CSV table of C-alpha atoms in Angstrom, one decimal:
chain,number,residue,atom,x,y,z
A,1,UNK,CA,121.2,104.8,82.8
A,2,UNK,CA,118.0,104.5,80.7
A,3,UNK,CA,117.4,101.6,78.4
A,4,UNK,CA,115.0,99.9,76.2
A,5,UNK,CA,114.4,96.9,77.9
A,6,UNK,CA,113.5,99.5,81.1
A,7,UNK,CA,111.0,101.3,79.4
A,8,UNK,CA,109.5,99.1,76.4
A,9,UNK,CA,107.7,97.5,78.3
A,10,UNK,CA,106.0,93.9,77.8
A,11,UNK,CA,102.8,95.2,77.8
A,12,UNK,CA,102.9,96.8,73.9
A,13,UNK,CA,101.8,94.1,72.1
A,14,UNK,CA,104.5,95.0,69.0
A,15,UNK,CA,108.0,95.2,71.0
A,16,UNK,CA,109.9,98.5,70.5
A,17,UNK,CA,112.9,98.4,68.2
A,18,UNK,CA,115.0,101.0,68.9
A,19,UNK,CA,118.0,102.0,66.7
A,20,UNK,CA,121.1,102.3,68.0
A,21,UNK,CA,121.5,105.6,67.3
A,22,UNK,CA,118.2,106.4,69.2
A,23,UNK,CA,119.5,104.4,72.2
A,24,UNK,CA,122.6,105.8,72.0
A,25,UNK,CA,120.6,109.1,72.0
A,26,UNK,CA,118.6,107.7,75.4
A,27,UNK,CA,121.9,106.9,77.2
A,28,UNK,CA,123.0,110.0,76.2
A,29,UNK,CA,120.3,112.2,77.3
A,30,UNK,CA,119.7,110.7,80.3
A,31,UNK,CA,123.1,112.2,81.9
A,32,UNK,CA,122.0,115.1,80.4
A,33,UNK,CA,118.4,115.2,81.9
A,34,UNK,CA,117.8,118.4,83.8
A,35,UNK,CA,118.7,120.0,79.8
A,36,UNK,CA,115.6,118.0,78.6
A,37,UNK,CA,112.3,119.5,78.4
A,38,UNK,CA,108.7,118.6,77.7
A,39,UNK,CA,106.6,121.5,77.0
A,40,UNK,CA,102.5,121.2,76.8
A,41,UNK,CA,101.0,123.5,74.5
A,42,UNK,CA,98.1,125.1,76.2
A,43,UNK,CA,95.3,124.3,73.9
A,44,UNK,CA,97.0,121.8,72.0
A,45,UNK,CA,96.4,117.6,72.0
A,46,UNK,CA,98.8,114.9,71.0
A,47,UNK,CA,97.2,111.9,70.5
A,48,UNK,CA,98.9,108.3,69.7
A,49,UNK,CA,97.2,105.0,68.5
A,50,UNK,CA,99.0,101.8,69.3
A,51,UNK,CA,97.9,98.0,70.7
A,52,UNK,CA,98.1,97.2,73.6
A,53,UNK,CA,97.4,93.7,76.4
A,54,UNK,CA,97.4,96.2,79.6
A,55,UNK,CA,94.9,95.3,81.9
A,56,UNK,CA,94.5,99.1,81.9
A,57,UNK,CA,93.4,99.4,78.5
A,58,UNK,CA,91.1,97.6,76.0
A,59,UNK,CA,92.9,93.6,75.4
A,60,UNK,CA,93.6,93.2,71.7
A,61,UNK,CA,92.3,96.8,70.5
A,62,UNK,CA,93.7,99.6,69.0
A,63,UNK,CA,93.8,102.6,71.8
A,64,UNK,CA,94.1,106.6,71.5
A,65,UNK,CA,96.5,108.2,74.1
A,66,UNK,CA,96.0,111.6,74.8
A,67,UNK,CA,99.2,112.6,75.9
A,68,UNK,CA,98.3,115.8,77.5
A,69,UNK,CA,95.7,114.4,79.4
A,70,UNK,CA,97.9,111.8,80.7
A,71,UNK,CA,100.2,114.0,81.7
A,72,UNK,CA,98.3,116.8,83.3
A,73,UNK,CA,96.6,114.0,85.1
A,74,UNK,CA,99.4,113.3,86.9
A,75,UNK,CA,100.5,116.6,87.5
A,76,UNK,CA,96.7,117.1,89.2
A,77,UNK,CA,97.4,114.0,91.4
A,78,UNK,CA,101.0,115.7,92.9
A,79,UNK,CA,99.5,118.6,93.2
A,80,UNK,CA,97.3,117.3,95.4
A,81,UNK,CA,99.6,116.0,97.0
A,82,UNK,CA,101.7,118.9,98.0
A,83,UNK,CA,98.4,120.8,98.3
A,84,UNK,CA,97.0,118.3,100.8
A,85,UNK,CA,99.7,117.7,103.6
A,86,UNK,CA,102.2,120.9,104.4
A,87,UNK,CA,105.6,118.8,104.0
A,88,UNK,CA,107.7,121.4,105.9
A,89,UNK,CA,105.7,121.1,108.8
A,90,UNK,CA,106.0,117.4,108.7
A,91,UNK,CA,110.3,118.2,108.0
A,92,UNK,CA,110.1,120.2,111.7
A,93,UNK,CA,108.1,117.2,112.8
A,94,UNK,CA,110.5,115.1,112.1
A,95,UNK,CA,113.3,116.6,113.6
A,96,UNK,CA,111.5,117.0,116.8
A,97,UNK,CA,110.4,114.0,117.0
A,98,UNK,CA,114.2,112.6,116.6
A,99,UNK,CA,115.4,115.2,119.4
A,100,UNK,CA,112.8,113.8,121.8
A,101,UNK,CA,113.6,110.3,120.8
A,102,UNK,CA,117.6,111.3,121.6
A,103,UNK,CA,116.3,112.7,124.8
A,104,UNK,CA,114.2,110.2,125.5
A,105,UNK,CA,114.3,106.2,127.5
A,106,UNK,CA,114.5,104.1,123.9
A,107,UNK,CA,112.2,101.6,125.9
A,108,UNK,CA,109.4,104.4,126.3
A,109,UNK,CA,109.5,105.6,123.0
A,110,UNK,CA,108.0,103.3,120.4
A,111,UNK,CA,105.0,105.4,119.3
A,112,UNK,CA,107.3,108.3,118.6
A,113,UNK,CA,109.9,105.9,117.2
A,114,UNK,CA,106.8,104.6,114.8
A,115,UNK,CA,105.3,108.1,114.3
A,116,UNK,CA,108.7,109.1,113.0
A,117,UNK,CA,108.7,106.2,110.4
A,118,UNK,CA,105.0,107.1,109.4
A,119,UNK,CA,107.0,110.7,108.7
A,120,UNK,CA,109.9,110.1,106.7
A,121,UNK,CA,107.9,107.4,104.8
A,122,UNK,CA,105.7,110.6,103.7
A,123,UNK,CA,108.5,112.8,102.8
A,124,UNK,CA,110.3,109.4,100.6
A,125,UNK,CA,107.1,108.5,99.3
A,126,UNK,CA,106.5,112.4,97.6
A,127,UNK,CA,109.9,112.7,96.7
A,128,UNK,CA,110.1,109.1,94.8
A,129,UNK,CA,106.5,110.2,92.8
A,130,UNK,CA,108.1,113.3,92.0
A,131,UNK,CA,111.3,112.0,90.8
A,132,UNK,CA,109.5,109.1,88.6
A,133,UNK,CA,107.2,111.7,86.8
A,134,UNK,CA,110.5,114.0,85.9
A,135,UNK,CA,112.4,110.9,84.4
A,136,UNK,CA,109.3,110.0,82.2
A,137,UNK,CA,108.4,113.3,81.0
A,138,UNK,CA,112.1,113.0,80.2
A,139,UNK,CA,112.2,109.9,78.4
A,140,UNK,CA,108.5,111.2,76.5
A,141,UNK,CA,110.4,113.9,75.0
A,142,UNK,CA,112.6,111.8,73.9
A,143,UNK,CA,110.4,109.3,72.0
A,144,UNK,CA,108.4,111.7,70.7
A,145,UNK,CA,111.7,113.7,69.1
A,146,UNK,CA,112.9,110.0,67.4
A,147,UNK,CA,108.6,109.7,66.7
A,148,UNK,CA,108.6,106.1,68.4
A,149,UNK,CA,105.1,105.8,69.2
A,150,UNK,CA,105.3,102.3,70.5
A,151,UNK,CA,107.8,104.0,73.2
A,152,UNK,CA,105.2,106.4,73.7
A,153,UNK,CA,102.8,104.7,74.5
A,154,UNK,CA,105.4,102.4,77.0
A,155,UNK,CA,106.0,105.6,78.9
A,156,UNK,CA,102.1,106.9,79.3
A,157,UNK,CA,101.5,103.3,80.3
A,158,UNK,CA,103.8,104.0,82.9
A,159,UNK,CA,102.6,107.4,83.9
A,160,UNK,CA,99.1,105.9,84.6
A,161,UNK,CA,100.7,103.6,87.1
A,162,UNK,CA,102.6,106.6,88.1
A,163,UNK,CA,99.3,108.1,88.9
A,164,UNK,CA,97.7,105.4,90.4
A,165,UNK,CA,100.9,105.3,93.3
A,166,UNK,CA,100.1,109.4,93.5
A,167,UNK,CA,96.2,108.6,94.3
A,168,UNK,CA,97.2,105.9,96.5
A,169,UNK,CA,99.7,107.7,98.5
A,170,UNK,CA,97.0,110.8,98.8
A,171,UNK,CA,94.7,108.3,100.5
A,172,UNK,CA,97.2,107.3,102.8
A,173,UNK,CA,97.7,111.1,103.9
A,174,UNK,CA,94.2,111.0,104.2
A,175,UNK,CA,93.8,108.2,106.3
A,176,UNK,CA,96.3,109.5,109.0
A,177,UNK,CA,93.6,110.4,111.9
A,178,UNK,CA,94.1,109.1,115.4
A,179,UNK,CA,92.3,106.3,115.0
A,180,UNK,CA,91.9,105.7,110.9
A,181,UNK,CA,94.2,102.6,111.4
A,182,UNK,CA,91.6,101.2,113.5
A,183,UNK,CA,88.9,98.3,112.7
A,184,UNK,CA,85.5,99.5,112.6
A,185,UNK,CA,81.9,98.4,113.8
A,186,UNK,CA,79.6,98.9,111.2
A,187,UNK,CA,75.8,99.0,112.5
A,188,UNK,CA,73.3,98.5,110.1
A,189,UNK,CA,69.5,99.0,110.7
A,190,UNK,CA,66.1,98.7,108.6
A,191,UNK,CA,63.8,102.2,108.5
A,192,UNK,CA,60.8,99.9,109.7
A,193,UNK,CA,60.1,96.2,110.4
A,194,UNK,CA,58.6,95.8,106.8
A,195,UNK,CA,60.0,93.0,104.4
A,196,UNK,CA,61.3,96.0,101.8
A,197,UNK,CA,63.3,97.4,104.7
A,198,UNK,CA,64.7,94.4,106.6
A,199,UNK,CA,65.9,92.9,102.8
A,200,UNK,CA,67.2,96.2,101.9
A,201,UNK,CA,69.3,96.4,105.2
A,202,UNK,CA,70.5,92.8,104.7
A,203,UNK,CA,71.2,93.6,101.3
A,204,UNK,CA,73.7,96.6,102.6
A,205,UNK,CA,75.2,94.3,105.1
A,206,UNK,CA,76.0,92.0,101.7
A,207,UNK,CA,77.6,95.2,100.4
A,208,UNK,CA,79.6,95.9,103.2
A,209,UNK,CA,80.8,92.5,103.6
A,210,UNK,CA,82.0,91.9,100.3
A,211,UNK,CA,83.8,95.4,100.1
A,212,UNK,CA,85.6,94.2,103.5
A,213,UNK,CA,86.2,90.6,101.7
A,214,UNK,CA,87.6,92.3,98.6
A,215,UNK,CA,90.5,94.4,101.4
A,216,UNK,CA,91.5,91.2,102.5
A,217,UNK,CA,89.5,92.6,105.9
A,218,UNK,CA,88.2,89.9,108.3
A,219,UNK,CA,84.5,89.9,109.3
A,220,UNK,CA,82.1,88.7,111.7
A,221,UNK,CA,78.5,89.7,113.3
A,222,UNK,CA,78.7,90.6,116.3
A,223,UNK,CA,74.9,91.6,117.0
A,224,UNK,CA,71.9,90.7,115.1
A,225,UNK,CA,68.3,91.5,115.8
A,226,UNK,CA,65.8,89.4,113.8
A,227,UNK,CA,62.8,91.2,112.1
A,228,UNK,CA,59.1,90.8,113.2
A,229,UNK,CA,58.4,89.1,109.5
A,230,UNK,CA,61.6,88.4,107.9
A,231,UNK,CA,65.5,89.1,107.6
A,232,UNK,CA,67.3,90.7,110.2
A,233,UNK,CA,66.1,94.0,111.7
A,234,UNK,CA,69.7,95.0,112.6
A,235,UNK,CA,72.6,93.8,112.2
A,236,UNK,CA,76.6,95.4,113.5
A,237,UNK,CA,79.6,93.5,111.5
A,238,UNK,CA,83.1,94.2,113.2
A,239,UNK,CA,85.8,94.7,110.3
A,240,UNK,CA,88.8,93.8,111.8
A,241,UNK,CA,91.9,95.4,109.8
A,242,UNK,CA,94.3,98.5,109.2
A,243,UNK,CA,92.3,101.4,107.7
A,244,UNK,CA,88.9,99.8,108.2
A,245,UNK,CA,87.5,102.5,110.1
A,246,UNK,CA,89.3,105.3,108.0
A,247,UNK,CA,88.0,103.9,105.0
A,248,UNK,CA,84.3,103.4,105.9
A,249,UNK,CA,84.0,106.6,108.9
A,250,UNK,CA,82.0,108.8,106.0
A,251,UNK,CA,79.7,106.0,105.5
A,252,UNK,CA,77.5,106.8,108.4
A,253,UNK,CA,73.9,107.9,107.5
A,254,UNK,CA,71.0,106.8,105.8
A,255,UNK,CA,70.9,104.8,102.2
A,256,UNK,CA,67.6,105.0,100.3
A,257,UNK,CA,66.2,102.3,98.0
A,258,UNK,CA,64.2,103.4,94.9
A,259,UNK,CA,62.6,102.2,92.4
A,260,UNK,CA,62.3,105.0,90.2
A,261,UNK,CA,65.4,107.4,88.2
A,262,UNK,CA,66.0,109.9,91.0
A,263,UNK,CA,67.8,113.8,90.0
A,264,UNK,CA,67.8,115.0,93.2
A,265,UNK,CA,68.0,114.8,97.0
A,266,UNK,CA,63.7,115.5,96.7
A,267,UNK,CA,63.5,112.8,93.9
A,268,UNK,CA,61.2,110.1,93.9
A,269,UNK,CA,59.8,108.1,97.7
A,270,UNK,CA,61.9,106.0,98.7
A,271,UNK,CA,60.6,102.2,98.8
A,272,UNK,CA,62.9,101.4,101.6
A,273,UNK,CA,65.2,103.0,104.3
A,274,UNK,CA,68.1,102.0,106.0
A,275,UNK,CA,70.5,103.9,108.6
A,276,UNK,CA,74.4,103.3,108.8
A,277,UNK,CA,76.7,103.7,111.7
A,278,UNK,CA,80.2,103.2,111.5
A,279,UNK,CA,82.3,103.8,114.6
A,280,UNK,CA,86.1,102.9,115.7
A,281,UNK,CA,87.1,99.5,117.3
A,282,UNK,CA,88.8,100.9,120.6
A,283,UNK,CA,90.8,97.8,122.4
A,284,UNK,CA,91.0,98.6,126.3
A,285,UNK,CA,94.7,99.6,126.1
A,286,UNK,CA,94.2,102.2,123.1
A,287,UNK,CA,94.2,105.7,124.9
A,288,UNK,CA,94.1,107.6,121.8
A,289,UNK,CA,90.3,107.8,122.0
A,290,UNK,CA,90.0,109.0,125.5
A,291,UNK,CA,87.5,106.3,126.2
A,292,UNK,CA,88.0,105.2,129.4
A,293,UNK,CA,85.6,102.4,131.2
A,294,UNK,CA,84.8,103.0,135.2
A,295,UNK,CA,83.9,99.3,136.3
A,296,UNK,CA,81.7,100.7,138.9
A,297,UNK,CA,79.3,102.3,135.8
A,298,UNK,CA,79.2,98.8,134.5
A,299,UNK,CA,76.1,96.7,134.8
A,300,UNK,CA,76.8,93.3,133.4
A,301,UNK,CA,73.7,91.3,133.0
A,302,UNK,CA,72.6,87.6,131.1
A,303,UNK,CA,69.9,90.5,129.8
A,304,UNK,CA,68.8,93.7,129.7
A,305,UNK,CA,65.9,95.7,129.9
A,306,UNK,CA,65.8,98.8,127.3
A,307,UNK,CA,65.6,101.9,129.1
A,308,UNK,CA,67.9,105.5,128.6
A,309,UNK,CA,71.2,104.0,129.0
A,310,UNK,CA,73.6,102.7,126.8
A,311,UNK,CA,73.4,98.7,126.2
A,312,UNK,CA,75.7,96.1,124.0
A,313,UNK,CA,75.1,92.5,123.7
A,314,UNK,CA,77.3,90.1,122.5
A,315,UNK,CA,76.8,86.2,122.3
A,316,UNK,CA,78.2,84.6,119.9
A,317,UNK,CA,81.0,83.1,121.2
A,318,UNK,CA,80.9,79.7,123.7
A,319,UNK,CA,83.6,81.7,125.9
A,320,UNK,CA,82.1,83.9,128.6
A,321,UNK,CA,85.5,85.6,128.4
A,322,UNK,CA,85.9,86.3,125.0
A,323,UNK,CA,81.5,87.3,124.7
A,324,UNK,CA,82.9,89.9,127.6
A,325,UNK,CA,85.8,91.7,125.4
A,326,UNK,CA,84.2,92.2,122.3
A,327,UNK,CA,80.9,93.4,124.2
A,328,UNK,CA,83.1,95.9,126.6
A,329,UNK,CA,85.0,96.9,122.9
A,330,UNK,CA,81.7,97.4,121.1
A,331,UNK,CA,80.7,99.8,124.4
A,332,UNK,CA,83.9,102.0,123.7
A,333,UNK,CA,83.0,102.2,120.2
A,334,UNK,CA,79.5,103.3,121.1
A,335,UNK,CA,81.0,106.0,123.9
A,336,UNK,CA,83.5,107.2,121.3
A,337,UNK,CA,80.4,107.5,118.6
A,338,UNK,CA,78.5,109.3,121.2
A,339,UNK,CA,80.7,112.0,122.1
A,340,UNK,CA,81.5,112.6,118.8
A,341,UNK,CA,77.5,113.6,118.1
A,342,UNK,CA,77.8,115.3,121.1
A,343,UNK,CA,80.7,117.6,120.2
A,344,UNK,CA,79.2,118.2,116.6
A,345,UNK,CA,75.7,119.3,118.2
A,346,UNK,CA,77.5,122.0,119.8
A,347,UNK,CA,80.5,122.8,117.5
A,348,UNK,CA,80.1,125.4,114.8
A,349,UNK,CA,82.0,124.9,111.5
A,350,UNK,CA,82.4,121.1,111.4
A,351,UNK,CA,83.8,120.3,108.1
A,352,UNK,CA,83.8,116.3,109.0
A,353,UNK,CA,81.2,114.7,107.6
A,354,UNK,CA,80.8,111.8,110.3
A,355,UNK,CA,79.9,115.2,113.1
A,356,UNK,CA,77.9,116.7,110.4
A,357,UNK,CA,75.9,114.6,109.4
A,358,UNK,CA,72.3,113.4,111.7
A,359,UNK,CA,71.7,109.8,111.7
A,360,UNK,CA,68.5,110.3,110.0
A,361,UNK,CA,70.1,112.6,107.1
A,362,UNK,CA,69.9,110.8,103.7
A,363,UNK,CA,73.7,110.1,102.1
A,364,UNK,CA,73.0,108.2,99.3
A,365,UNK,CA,70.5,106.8,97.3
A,366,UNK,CA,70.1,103.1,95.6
A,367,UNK,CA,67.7,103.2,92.1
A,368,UNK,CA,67.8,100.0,91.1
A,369,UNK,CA,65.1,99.5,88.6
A,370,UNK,CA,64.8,102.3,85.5
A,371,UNK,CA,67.5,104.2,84.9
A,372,UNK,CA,69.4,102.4,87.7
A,373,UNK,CA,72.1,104.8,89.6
A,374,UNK,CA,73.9,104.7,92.6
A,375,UNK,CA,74.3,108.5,94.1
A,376,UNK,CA,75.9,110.0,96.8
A,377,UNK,CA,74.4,113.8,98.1
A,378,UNK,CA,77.5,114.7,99.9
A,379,UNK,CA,79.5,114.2,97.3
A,380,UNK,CA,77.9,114.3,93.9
A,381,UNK,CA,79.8,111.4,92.8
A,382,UNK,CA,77.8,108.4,90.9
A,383,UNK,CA,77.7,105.6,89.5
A,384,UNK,CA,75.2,103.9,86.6
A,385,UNK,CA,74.1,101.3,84.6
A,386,UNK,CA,76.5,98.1,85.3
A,387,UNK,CA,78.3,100.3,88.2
A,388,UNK,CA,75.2,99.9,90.5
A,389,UNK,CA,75.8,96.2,90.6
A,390,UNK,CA,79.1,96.5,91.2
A,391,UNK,CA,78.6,99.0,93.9
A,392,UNK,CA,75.9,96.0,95.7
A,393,UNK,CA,78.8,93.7,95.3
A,394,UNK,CA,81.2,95.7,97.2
A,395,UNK,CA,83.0,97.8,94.7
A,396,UNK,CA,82.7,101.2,97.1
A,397,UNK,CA,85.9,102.2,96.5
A,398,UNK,CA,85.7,105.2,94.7
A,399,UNK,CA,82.6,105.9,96.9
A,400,UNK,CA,84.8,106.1,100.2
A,401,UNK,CA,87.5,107.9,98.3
A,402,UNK,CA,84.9,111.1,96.8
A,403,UNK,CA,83.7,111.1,100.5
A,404,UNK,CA,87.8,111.6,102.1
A,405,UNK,CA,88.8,114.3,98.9
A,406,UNK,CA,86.0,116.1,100.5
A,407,UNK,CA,85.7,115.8,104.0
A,408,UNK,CA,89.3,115.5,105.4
A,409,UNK,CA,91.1,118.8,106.4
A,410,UNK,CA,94.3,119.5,104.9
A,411,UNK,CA,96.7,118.4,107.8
């Protein structure tokens, strides 16, 4: 049963006061809710002005709310939704799944058992965002029948978180890939051994650090080769948590620095250069990669010589043990990053990004001076003025999530 004290809520600076006959109309209505409808006039555009101390909105000011905007913008986000995953397929899935589990030794069975979860989570997840954008185009007709604009604006308050869950729950569908849950070793390395290049490479190792900080990620260096004047030539960060290597897998490429307003891929020279690779943290036991180690190829050495074969170092810990692990882990990542190339060298089609794209393919540029702008060529998405700072201090998010609307295959 809807009420006031449900809907108006705490954020509207000026409480709602609802009549009683309006409430009673509320309580009313909503037993009656499939009868209720909110119709958008195509080219029309409702707007409301009301105060407001949301975080979402401007503390202390008067706001417009288009309501069609709001509204439509959530529709765009389900629709997404139901465009991105096909949830029949994942119904069959489901009831597979729980006829092989049935079938099945319960002690041999815990990645279906979890895959199933992962499943029906999905299908509840869509149906609860569906259901709470019905009840508040619901309850918006109703408050904008009685004319309650503080109620209105409640509502649309709402529907912005409502969207916010949507997009949230879209980038969960799109991190679903074998290994997205996986932490990720992120290699960073300087164009050339000049001061520009090694500080701009330190300065994206900054960037990805905080951005891992701000997830609540754990990070560490494990390798770090120092430059022949100054800063660190190269440097690979592990990012140990869930979705680190889903959320950072389109990051691999190389970042420009310029000095000068850029409005294309052929802008201005680049001042310095910098190339990212981002591969999967595979623990021995993970089989999903198909990365298996043959101790007999293994050549473990206090040092090696450079030469045509495939070398990690780790040091950093005062166990010999524990130096061994994350140097035999950071070896699977690099196998698993090398097939990968391979397969997209001689695969036609590739619509992911990570195959795509050669190491030495610029992604994104950096203008910091001028008309300072962070873009990304993939993409097209970008950020100015005050954004590029925030993007240096880690704010990538909506970098990573332009890069997954467009690179990750419907499922």
């Amino acid at each position: 049963m809807l009420t006031a004290a449900r809907y108006c809520i705490c954020s509207i600076s000026r409480a709602s006061r609802l009549s009683g006959q309006l409430l009673n109309t509320l309580k009313a209505r909503s037993s009656l809710a499939p009868a209720i409808k909110y119709n958008l006039r195509p080219n029309s555009s409702h707007r409301i002005h009301t105060t407001s101390n949301s975080e979402d909105l401007p503390t202390g000011k008067g706001f417009d709310v288009d309501i069609r905007e709001t509204v439509l913008g959530v529709e765009r986000s389900l629709d997404n939704i139901q465009e991105y995953m096909d949830f029949d397929r994942v119904s069959q899935e489901i009831q597979a799944t729980q006829t092989y589990l049935e079938e099945t030794n319960p002690g041999a069975a815990s990645r279906a058992q979890s895959r199933l979860a992962g499943l029906q989570h999905q299908l509840s997840s869509r149906d609860r965002l569906q259901k709470n954008f019905k009840r508040l185009r619901e309850l918006l007709a109703v408050a904008e029948a009685a004319e309650d604009v503080d109620l209105q604006a409640a509502v649309l308050l709402e529907m912005q978180g409502l969207r916010r869950s949507a997009d949230e729950f879209l980038t969960t569908l799109w991190l679903s890939g074998p290994l997205d849950q996986n932490s990720a070793y992120i290699d960073v390395r300087a164009g050339s051994d000049s001061t520009e290049a090694c500080d701009w490479a330190a300065k994206l190792v900054q960037m990805y650090t905080k951005w891992a900080q701000s997830k609540k990620f754990a990070v560490k260096t494990v390798d770090e080769t120092p430059g022949y004047i100054a800063g660190p030539r190269s440097t690979t960060l592990l990012v140990e948590g869930r979705y680190a290597y889903g959320y950072t897998q389109y990051e691999s490429g190389i970042h420009a620095l310029t000095s000068a307003a850029v409005s294309g891929e052929s802008g201005a020279q680049p001042t310095a250069i910098a190339s990212v690779r981002v591969s999967p943290c595979i623990d021995e036991d993970d089989m999903t990669a198909g990365v298996e180690l043959n101790s007999a190829d293994l050549e473990i050495t206090i040092a090696a010589d450079e030469g045509a074969r495939l070398t990690v170092t780790y040091q950093y810990e005062s166990n010999e043990h524990q130096n061994r692990v994350i140097a035999l882990s950071l070896l699977r990542s690099k196998l698993y990053d090398a097939e990968l190339q391979k397969r997209a060298y001689s695969e036609t089609g590739a619509h992911n990004a990570h195959h795509e794209t050669p190491q030495d393919t610029p992604i994104r540029i950096y203008t910091l001076e001028a008309s300072s702008v962070v873009k990304d060529f993939r993409t097209g998405y970008e950020v100015s003025s005050d954004g590029v700072q925030k993007v240096l201090d880690g704010d990538l998010g909506r970098f990573l999530e332009a890069s997954l609307r467009k690179f990750r295959k419907k499922l």
